[in-house]
């Protein structure tokens, strides 16, 4: 056992005295030690129930012959961090989570791990750690929130943000907004639409790293407690069989996840996290892989904010496995990939069924014949940009309009809410990328303001920052290279005409190469917005959005 390095033999007698201080029995000292990475805290609604999940995992591990040992991982609530300096500290936690988990697991020589994440950067951070550590590992999330109910319709967090935009436009009263506050987020769990947290938890199933239902069983269902117990049992089976994370998280599994992403209509943030996870296994993932996969992958789901269905509906319709089965039946899934069940993906989905063709469209009746995401290139984004095209209305798939240029999210929000943005405009928000932000803030506030003010079908937004999975509309993010390193988005001027062609996978500013060259000669780098603390270090190491905003030492770039 790996843990014997920390507790066996005369040399480790001092360590055994410390295990004795922890209350370990002689019998436990002979069993495999399973680290349970708990992201429980009392500030993230998606994490407030994780203590119950962890307790269930511990029972499963112990029942299957292991010794469960809990240690923590941090997590930020993007919704609470949104719209102020706190959002600079969201994406950056992904690497802190991966690094700290690596440190804990190696320092204490765990034999296996169960990861218990839920929201946004917590899931990819732990997937990155799992790939680095290459131990027997199973994921079990805290589960999604149930949808809210208001006015006879289901609602979610994106409805809340858009309500604020409607209030600013005079379309809702303060009392109306407060009713939304009371009703749109009714339970614990990750917010109820196909936002980043639920996207990544669903993709954990597609990667083979989570058991069936990990992405969709609601947080408040007792079924999730049972799932957690089975996760604890499953990790012990992996340990006995010697199946480790990198045997599951292969190049083929990552491409499976990208395919499922297209069918589900996941958050654009998955195009930051899949490259980062791939990097940990030595797979050079180019975001442009998305386009050929999208061309042949039908979009089968329109969960909020793209449509009127929610995670609970996807769960009742058969969950992620039902979506994977639809795709496998037309040859789009590598069914030979190994999973945490110890079986192949093909074996796992053999009995999966689509129980509601209105929630999961059959492959012969998709929402669109192409997938939910697209990567656009052109003279604004030569290294690529990302759009959730499944959440774009038809009339905005092709759009031309004048650039309204802002050097920060805050300035853009002021202009939007004061009525200075009009139909046809293309809002450009720059210097908000991984380096420029720093931290690549999510732009849910401006996109929600645009939608709430009734401009969602007439105004586009492009940025070197990123979007929440709750954003909808012609919202194009991850523009690379970013403005802070002199990317062409830094050269756009007020009034320039920007041409967006999502089906044609292009985005260009209608300015000559000669004019752009003249502007480049005049461009000067901006002073860093943050010069102290963790963000200063992060800024010096982070790469562009098209590379997944991974960290590299200066000499590696």
mmCIF file of C-alpha atoms in Angstrom, residues 35-294:
data_model
loop_
_atom_site.group_PDB
_atom_site.id
_atom_site.type_symbol
_atom_site.label_atom_id
_atom_site.label_comp_id
_atom_site.label_asym_id
_atom_site.label_seq_id
_atom_site.Cartn_x
_atom_site.Cartn_y
_atom_site.Cartn_z
ATOM 1 C CA UNK A 35 -8.548 10.646 1.247
ATOM 2 C CA UNK A 36 -11.951 12.278 0.934
ATOM 3 C CA UNK A 37 -11.577 15.782 -0.465
ATOM 4 C CA UNK A 38 -14.464 17.766 0.968
ATOM 5 C CA UNK A 39 -15.360 21.170 -0.441
ATOM 6 C CA UNK A 40 -17.960 21.747 2.272
ATOM 7 C CA UNK A 41 -18.367 25.329 3.416
ATOM 8 C CA UNK A 42 -21.098 27.643 4.681
ATOM 9 C CA UNK A 43 -20.904 30.342 1.978
ATOM 10 C CA UNK A 44 -21.656 28.379 -1.228
ATOM 11 C CA UNK A 45 -25.259 27.075 -1.519
ATOM 12 C CA UNK A 46 -23.986 24.211 -3.659
ATOM 13 C CA UNK A 47 -21.689 23.118 -0.839
ATOM 14 C CA UNK A 48 -23.778 23.496 2.281
ATOM 15 C CA UNK A 49 -25.003 19.879 2.019
ATOM 16 C CA UNK A 50 -21.625 18.368 1.235
ATOM 17 C CA UNK A 51 -21.045 17.381 4.857
ATOM 18 C CA UNK A 52 -23.888 14.871 4.417
ATOM 19 C CA UNK A 53 -22.364 13.607 1.169
ATOM 20 C CA UNK A 54 -18.976 13.194 2.835
ATOM 21 C CA UNK A 55 -20.482 11.250 5.726
ATOM 22 C CA UNK A 56 -22.096 8.891 3.224
ATOM 23 C CA UNK A 57 -18.829 8.440 1.315
ATOM 24 C CA UNK A 58 -17.069 7.609 4.589
ATOM 25 C CA UNK A 59 -19.621 4.878 5.294
ATOM 26 C CA UNK A 60 -19.143 3.451 1.807
ATOM 27 C CA UNK A 61 -15.351 3.417 2.096
ATOM 28 C CA UNK A 62 -15.420 1.831 5.542
ATOM 29 C CA UNK A 63 -17.981 -0.782 4.511
ATOM 30 C CA UNK A 64 -15.741 -1.761 1.594
ATOM 31 C CA UNK A 65 -12.642 -2.150 3.778
ATOM 32 C CA UNK A 66 -10.915 1.217 3.641
ATOM 33 C CA UNK A 67 -10.124 3.918 6.177
ATOM 34 C CA UNK A 68 -11.719 7.255 5.186
ATOM 35 C CA UNK A 69 -9.819 10.447 6.029
ATOM 36 C CA UNK A 70 -11.347 13.829 5.226
ATOM 37 C CA UNK A 71 -9.436 16.938 4.197
ATOM 38 C CA UNK A 72 -10.731 20.208 2.696
ATOM 39 C CA UNK A 73 -10.785 22.043 -0.612
ATOM 40 C CA UNK A 74 -11.828 25.663 -0.997
ATOM 41 C CA UNK A 75 -14.691 26.856 -3.214
ATOM 42 C CA UNK A 76 -16.007 30.245 -4.336
ATOM 43 C CA UNK A 77 -19.675 30.965 -5.074
ATOM 44 C CA UNK A 78 -19.559 32.737 -8.441
ATOM 45 C CA UNK A 79 -23.025 34.188 -7.921
ATOM 46 C CA UNK A 80 -22.012 35.866 -4.675
ATOM 47 C CA UNK A 81 -18.650 36.942 -6.122
ATOM 48 C CA UNK A 82 -20.273 38.403 -9.254
ATOM 49 C CA UNK A 83 -20.163 42.101 -10.042
ATOM 50 C CA UNK A 84 -17.346 43.206 -7.733
ATOM 51 C CA UNK A 85 -13.654 42.542 -7.112
ATOM 52 C CA UNK A 86 -14.501 39.089 -5.759
ATOM 53 C CA UNK A 87 -14.999 37.733 -9.286
ATOM 54 C CA UNK A 88 -11.283 38.212 -9.916
ATOM 55 C CA UNK A 89 -10.811 35.472 -7.320
ATOM 56 C CA UNK A 90 -12.972 32.782 -8.895
ATOM 57 C CA UNK A 91 -11.112 31.212 -11.832
ATOM 58 C CA UNK A 92 -7.818 31.577 -9.980
ATOM 59 C CA UNK A 93 -9.011 29.159 -7.293
ATOM 60 C CA UNK A 94 -9.020 26.305 -9.803
ATOM 61 C CA UNK A 95 -5.230 26.117 -9.596
ATOM 62 C CA UNK A 96 -5.158 26.642 -5.834
ATOM 63 C CA UNK A 97 -7.546 23.701 -5.468
ATOM 64 C CA UNK A 98 -5.456 21.471 -7.716
ATOM 65 C CA UNK A 99 -2.189 22.462 -6.046
ATOM 66 C CA UNK A 100 -3.415 22.109 -2.455
ATOM 67 C CA UNK A 101 -5.019 18.725 -3.133
ATOM 68 C CA UNK A 102 -1.798 17.497 -4.727
ATOM 69 C CA UNK A 103 0.121 18.667 -1.660
ATOM 70 C CA UNK A 104 -2.187 16.962 0.827
ATOM 71 C CA UNK A 105 -2.402 13.683 -1.073
ATOM 72 C CA UNK A 106 1.336 13.261 -1.574
ATOM 73 C CA UNK A 107 2.364 14.557 1.840
ATOM 74 C CA UNK A 108 0.158 11.972 3.557
ATOM 75 C CA UNK A 109 0.525 9.153 1.005
ATOM 76 C CA UNK A 110 -3.135 8.327 0.472
ATOM 77 C CA UNK A 111 -3.897 5.097 -1.358
ATOM 78 C CA UNK A 112 -7.002 6.428 -3.120
ATOM 79 C CA UNK A 113 -9.215 9.510 -3.257
ATOM 80 C CA UNK A 114 -12.882 10.430 -3.396
ATOM 81 C CA UNK A 115 -13.445 13.972 -4.609
ATOM 82 C CA UNK A 116 -16.564 15.757 -3.320
ATOM 83 C CA UNK A 117 -16.897 19.050 -5.245
ATOM 84 C CA UNK A 118 -19.884 20.893 -6.655
ATOM 85 C CA UNK A 119 -19.567 24.439 -7.951
ATOM 86 C CA UNK A 120 -17.696 25.954 -10.860
ATOM 87 C CA UNK A 121 -13.875 25.898 -10.381
ATOM 88 C CA UNK A 122 -14.039 23.264 -7.671
ATOM 89 C CA UNK A 123 -14.835 20.443 -10.125
ATOM 90 C CA UNK A 124 -12.139 21.138 -12.751
ATOM 91 C CA UNK A 125 -9.588 21.937 -10.051
ATOM 92 C CA UNK A 126 -10.104 18.504 -8.501
ATOM 93 C CA UNK A 127 -10.118 16.812 -11.924
ATOM 94 C CA UNK A 128 -6.744 18.439 -12.577
ATOM 95 C CA UNK A 129 -5.483 17.160 -9.231
ATOM 96 C CA UNK A 130 -6.801 13.668 -9.939
ATOM 97 C CA UNK A 131 -4.921 13.576 -13.239
ATOM 98 C CA UNK A 132 -1.696 14.757 -11.606
ATOM 99 C CA UNK A 133 -1.863 12.306 -8.725
ATOM 100 C CA UNK A 134 -2.971 9.283 -10.790
ATOM 101 C CA UNK A 135 -4.507 7.422 -7.849
ATOM 102 C CA UNK A 136 -7.714 5.360 -7.809
ATOM 103 C CA UNK A 137 -10.240 8.223 -7.725
ATOM 104 C CA UNK A 138 -14.023 8.649 -7.840
ATOM 105 C CA UNK A 139 -16.017 11.893 -8.010
ATOM 106 C CA UNK A 140 -19.357 12.477 -6.306
ATOM 107 C CA UNK A 141 -20.746 16.002 -6.377
ATOM 108 C CA UNK A 142 -23.129 17.788 -4.034
ATOM 109 C CA UNK A 143 -25.812 17.790 -6.744
ATOM 110 C CA UNK A 144 -27.923 20.451 -8.460
ATOM 111 C CA UNK A 145 -30.488 22.768 -6.915
ATOM 112 C CA UNK A 146 -34.178 22.304 -7.676
ATOM 113 C CA UNK A 147 -35.657 24.985 -9.906
ATOM 114 C CA UNK A 148 -37.595 27.829 -8.364
ATOM 115 C CA UNK A 149 -41.283 28.407 -9.154
ATOM 116 C CA UNK A 150 -42.683 31.843 -9.847
ATOM 117 C CA UNK A 151 -45.648 32.962 -11.907
ATOM 118 C CA UNK A 152 -46.454 29.394 -12.887
ATOM 119 C CA UNK A 153 -43.012 28.880 -14.427
ATOM 120 C CA UNK A 154 -39.754 27.325 -13.325
ATOM 121 C CA UNK A 155 -36.982 29.823 -12.631
ATOM 122 C CA UNK A 156 -33.275 29.836 -11.840
ATOM 123 C CA UNK A 157 -30.389 32.158 -11.004
ATOM 124 C CA UNK A 158 -30.178 33.525 -14.558
ATOM 125 C CA UNK A 159 -33.797 34.710 -14.142
ATOM 126 C CA UNK A 160 -32.650 36.612 -11.072
ATOM 127 C CA UNK A 161 -29.883 38.475 -12.865
ATOM 128 C CA UNK A 162 -32.169 39.287 -15.787
ATOM 129 C CA UNK A 163 -34.806 40.590 -13.368
ATOM 130 C CA UNK A 164 -32.306 43.235 -12.259
ATOM 131 C CA UNK A 165 -31.899 44.298 -15.902
ATOM 132 C CA UNK A 166 -35.681 44.457 -16.270
ATOM 133 C CA UNK A 167 -35.891 46.639 -13.175
ATOM 134 C CA UNK A 168 -33.273 49.016 -14.598
ATOM 135 C CA UNK A 169 -35.327 49.204 -17.804
ATOM 136 C CA UNK A 170 -38.474 50.041 -15.834
ATOM 137 C CA UNK A 171 -40.122 46.735 -16.729
ATOM 138 C CA UNK A 172 -40.230 45.358 -13.175
ATOM 139 C CA UNK A 173 -40.879 46.898 -9.790
ATOM 140 C CA UNK A 174 -38.687 46.515 -6.738
ATOM 141 C CA UNK A 175 -41.387 44.284 -5.240
ATOM 142 C CA UNK A 176 -41.236 42.051 -8.342
ATOM 143 C CA UNK A 177 -37.465 41.703 -7.983
ATOM 144 C CA UNK A 178 -37.777 40.847 -4.291
ATOM 145 C CA UNK A 179 -40.240 38.083 -5.145
ATOM 146 C CA UNK A 180 -37.593 36.641 -7.455
ATOM 147 C CA UNK A 181 -35.065 36.917 -4.632
ATOM 148 C CA UNK A 182 -37.356 34.813 -2.435
ATOM 149 C CA UNK A 183 -38.207 32.130 -4.973
ATOM 150 C CA UNK A 184 -35.625 31.480 -7.707
ATOM 151 C CA UNK A 185 -33.076 29.571 -5.556
ATOM 152 C CA UNK A 186 -35.240 27.381 -3.292
ATOM 153 C CA UNK A 187 -32.828 24.663 -2.130
ATOM 154 C CA UNK A 188 -29.177 23.894 -1.577
ATOM 155 C CA UNK A 189 -27.236 22.659 -4.594
ATOM 156 C CA UNK A 190 -25.478 23.983 -7.677
ATOM 157 C CA UNK A 191 -27.732 26.466 -9.505
ATOM 158 C CA UNK A 192 -30.443 24.647 -11.425
ATOM 159 C CA UNK A 193 -29.619 25.406 -15.078
ATOM 160 C CA UNK A 194 -26.863 24.110 -17.340
ATOM 161 C CA UNK A 195 -24.399 26.558 -15.872
ATOM 162 C CA UNK A 196 -20.701 25.871 -15.285
ATOM 163 C CA UNK A 197 -21.065 23.761 -12.131
ATOM 164 C CA UNK A 198 -23.658 21.434 -13.613
ATOM 165 C CA UNK A 199 -21.837 21.374 -16.946
ATOM 166 C CA UNK A 200 -18.651 20.133 -15.300
ATOM 167 C CA UNK A 201 -20.457 17.659 -13.032
ATOM 168 C CA UNK A 202 -22.219 16.197 -16.087
ATOM 169 C CA UNK A 203 -18.928 16.040 -17.979
ATOM 170 C CA UNK A 204 -17.447 14.143 -15.029
ATOM 171 C CA UNK A 205 -19.833 11.330 -15.972
ATOM 172 C CA UNK A 206 -18.818 11.643 -19.632
ATOM 173 C CA UNK A 207 -15.136 11.456 -18.633
ATOM 174 C CA UNK A 208 -15.891 8.255 -16.723
ATOM 175 C CA UNK A 209 -14.858 9.761 -13.374
ATOM 176 C CA UNK A 210 -18.293 9.854 -11.728
ATOM 177 C CA UNK A 211 -21.028 7.269 -11.232
ATOM 178 C CA UNK A 212 -24.323 7.436 -13.096
ATOM 179 C CA UNK A 213 -26.405 10.364 -11.884
ATOM 180 C CA UNK A 214 -23.466 12.335 -10.488
ATOM 181 C CA UNK A 215 -24.307 15.347 -12.635
ATOM 182 C CA UNK A 216 -28.090 15.328 -12.349
ATOM 183 C CA UNK A 217 -29.506 13.803 -9.136
ATOM 184 C CA UNK A 218 -30.797 16.821 -7.163
ATOM 185 C CA UNK A 219 -28.918 17.790 -4.028
ATOM 186 C CA UNK A 220 -31.967 17.311 -1.815
ATOM 187 C CA UNK A 221 -32.783 13.782 -2.996
ATOM 188 C CA UNK A 222 -31.878 10.875 -0.714
ATOM 189 C CA UNK A 223 -30.785 9.112 -3.894
ATOM 190 C CA UNK A 224 -27.673 11.315 -3.764
ATOM 191 C CA UNK A 225 -26.793 9.967 -0.306
ATOM 192 C CA UNK A 226 -27.017 6.461 -1.742
ATOM 193 C CA UNK A 227 -24.857 7.555 -4.697
ATOM 194 C CA UNK A 228 -22.226 8.844 -2.261
ATOM 195 C CA UNK A 229 -22.122 5.540 -0.401
ATOM 196 C CA UNK A 230 -21.650 3.733 -3.692
ATOM 197 C CA UNK A 231 -18.862 6.144 -4.630
ATOM 198 C CA UNK A 232 -17.036 5.151 -1.445
ATOM 199 C CA UNK A 233 -17.485 1.491 -2.306
ATOM 200 C CA UNK A 234 -16.451 2.062 -5.925
ATOM 201 C CA UNK A 235 -13.124 3.653 -5.033
ATOM 202 C CA UNK A 236 -12.193 0.581 -3.017
ATOM 203 C CA UNK A 237 -12.930 -1.624 -6.040
ATOM 204 C CA UNK A 238 -10.703 0.606 -8.179
ATOM 205 C CA UNK A 239 -7.948 0.288 -5.572
ATOM 206 C CA UNK A 240 -8.228 -3.492 -5.515
ATOM 207 C CA UNK A 241 -8.060 -3.613 -9.325
ATOM 208 C CA UNK A 242 -5.261 -1.048 -9.589
ATOM 209 C CA UNK A 243 -7.317 1.286 -11.805
ATOM 210 C CA UNK A 244 -6.058 4.856 -11.550
ATOM 211 C CA UNK A 245 -7.290 8.228 -12.783
ATOM 212 C CA UNK A 246 -5.115 8.432 -15.887
ATOM 213 C CA UNK A 247 -6.335 5.051 -17.064
ATOM 214 C CA UNK A 248 -9.798 6.646 -17.155
ATOM 215 C CA UNK A 249 -9.006 10.267 -18.083
ATOM 216 C CA UNK A 250 -7.460 9.546 -21.463
ATOM 217 C CA UNK A 251 -7.379 11.602 -24.658
ATOM 218 C CA UNK A 252 -10.338 9.548 -25.906
ATOM 219 C CA UNK A 253 -12.321 10.206 -22.717
ATOM 220 C CA UNK A 254 -11.710 13.950 -23.020
ATOM 221 C CA UNK A 255 -12.969 13.898 -26.607
ATOM 222 C CA UNK A 256 -16.029 11.967 -25.385
ATOM 223 C CA UNK A 257 -16.603 14.752 -22.858
ATOM 224 C CA UNK A 258 -16.314 17.405 -25.564
ATOM 225 C CA UNK A 259 -18.874 15.524 -27.667
ATOM 226 C CA UNK A 260 -21.312 15.239 -24.756
ATOM 227 C CA UNK A 261 -20.710 18.927 -24.035
ATOM 228 C CA UNK A 262 -21.980 19.759 -27.533
ATOM 229 C CA UNK A 263 -25.115 17.661 -27.099
ATOM 230 C CA UNK A 264 -25.941 19.042 -23.648
ATOM 231 C CA UNK A 265 -25.279 22.690 -24.528
ATOM 232 C CA UNK A 266 -22.810 23.221 -21.697
ATOM 233 C CA UNK A 267 -21.277 26.437 -20.422
ATOM 234 C CA UNK A 268 -18.536 28.114 -22.449
ATOM 235 C CA UNK A 269 -16.363 27.693 -19.342
ATOM 236 C CA UNK A 270 -15.950 24.036 -20.251
ATOM 237 C CA UNK A 271 -13.668 25.318 -23.022
ATOM 238 C CA UNK A 272 -11.375 26.688 -20.316
ATOM 239 C CA UNK A 273 -11.481 23.600 -18.154
ATOM 240 C CA UNK A 274 -11.195 20.751 -20.676
ATOM 241 C CA UNK A 275 -7.888 22.137 -22.034
ATOM 242 C CA UNK A 276 -6.583 22.514 -18.471
ATOM 243 C CA UNK A 277 -7.550 18.934 -17.565
ATOM 244 C CA UNK A 278 -6.057 17.682 -20.837
ATOM 245 C CA UNK A 279 -2.811 19.500 -20.044
ATOM 246 C CA UNK A 280 -2.481 17.465 -16.841
ATOM 247 C CA UNK A 281 -2.444 14.196 -18.811
ATOM 248 C CA UNK A 282 -0.059 15.568 -21.458
ATOM 249 C CA UNK A 283 -2.740 16.033 -24.131
ATOM 250 C CA UNK A 284 -2.356 19.269 -26.123
ATOM 251 C CA UNK A 285 -6.017 20.230 -26.414
ATOM 252 C CA UNK A 286 -6.722 22.926 -29.018
ATOM 253 C CA UNK A 287 -10.044 24.707 -28.548
ATOM 254 C CA UNK A 288 -10.491 24.500 -32.325
ATOM 255 C CA UNK A 289 -11.198 20.783 -31.790
ATOM 256 C CA UNK A 290 -14.668 21.995 -30.848
ATOM 257 C CA UNK A 291 -15.655 22.906 -34.400
ATOM 258 C CA UNK A 292 -15.270 19.516 -36.167
ATOM 259 C CA UNK A 293 -16.867 17.815 -33.151
ATOM 260 C CA UNK A 294 -19.720 20.332 -33.245
#
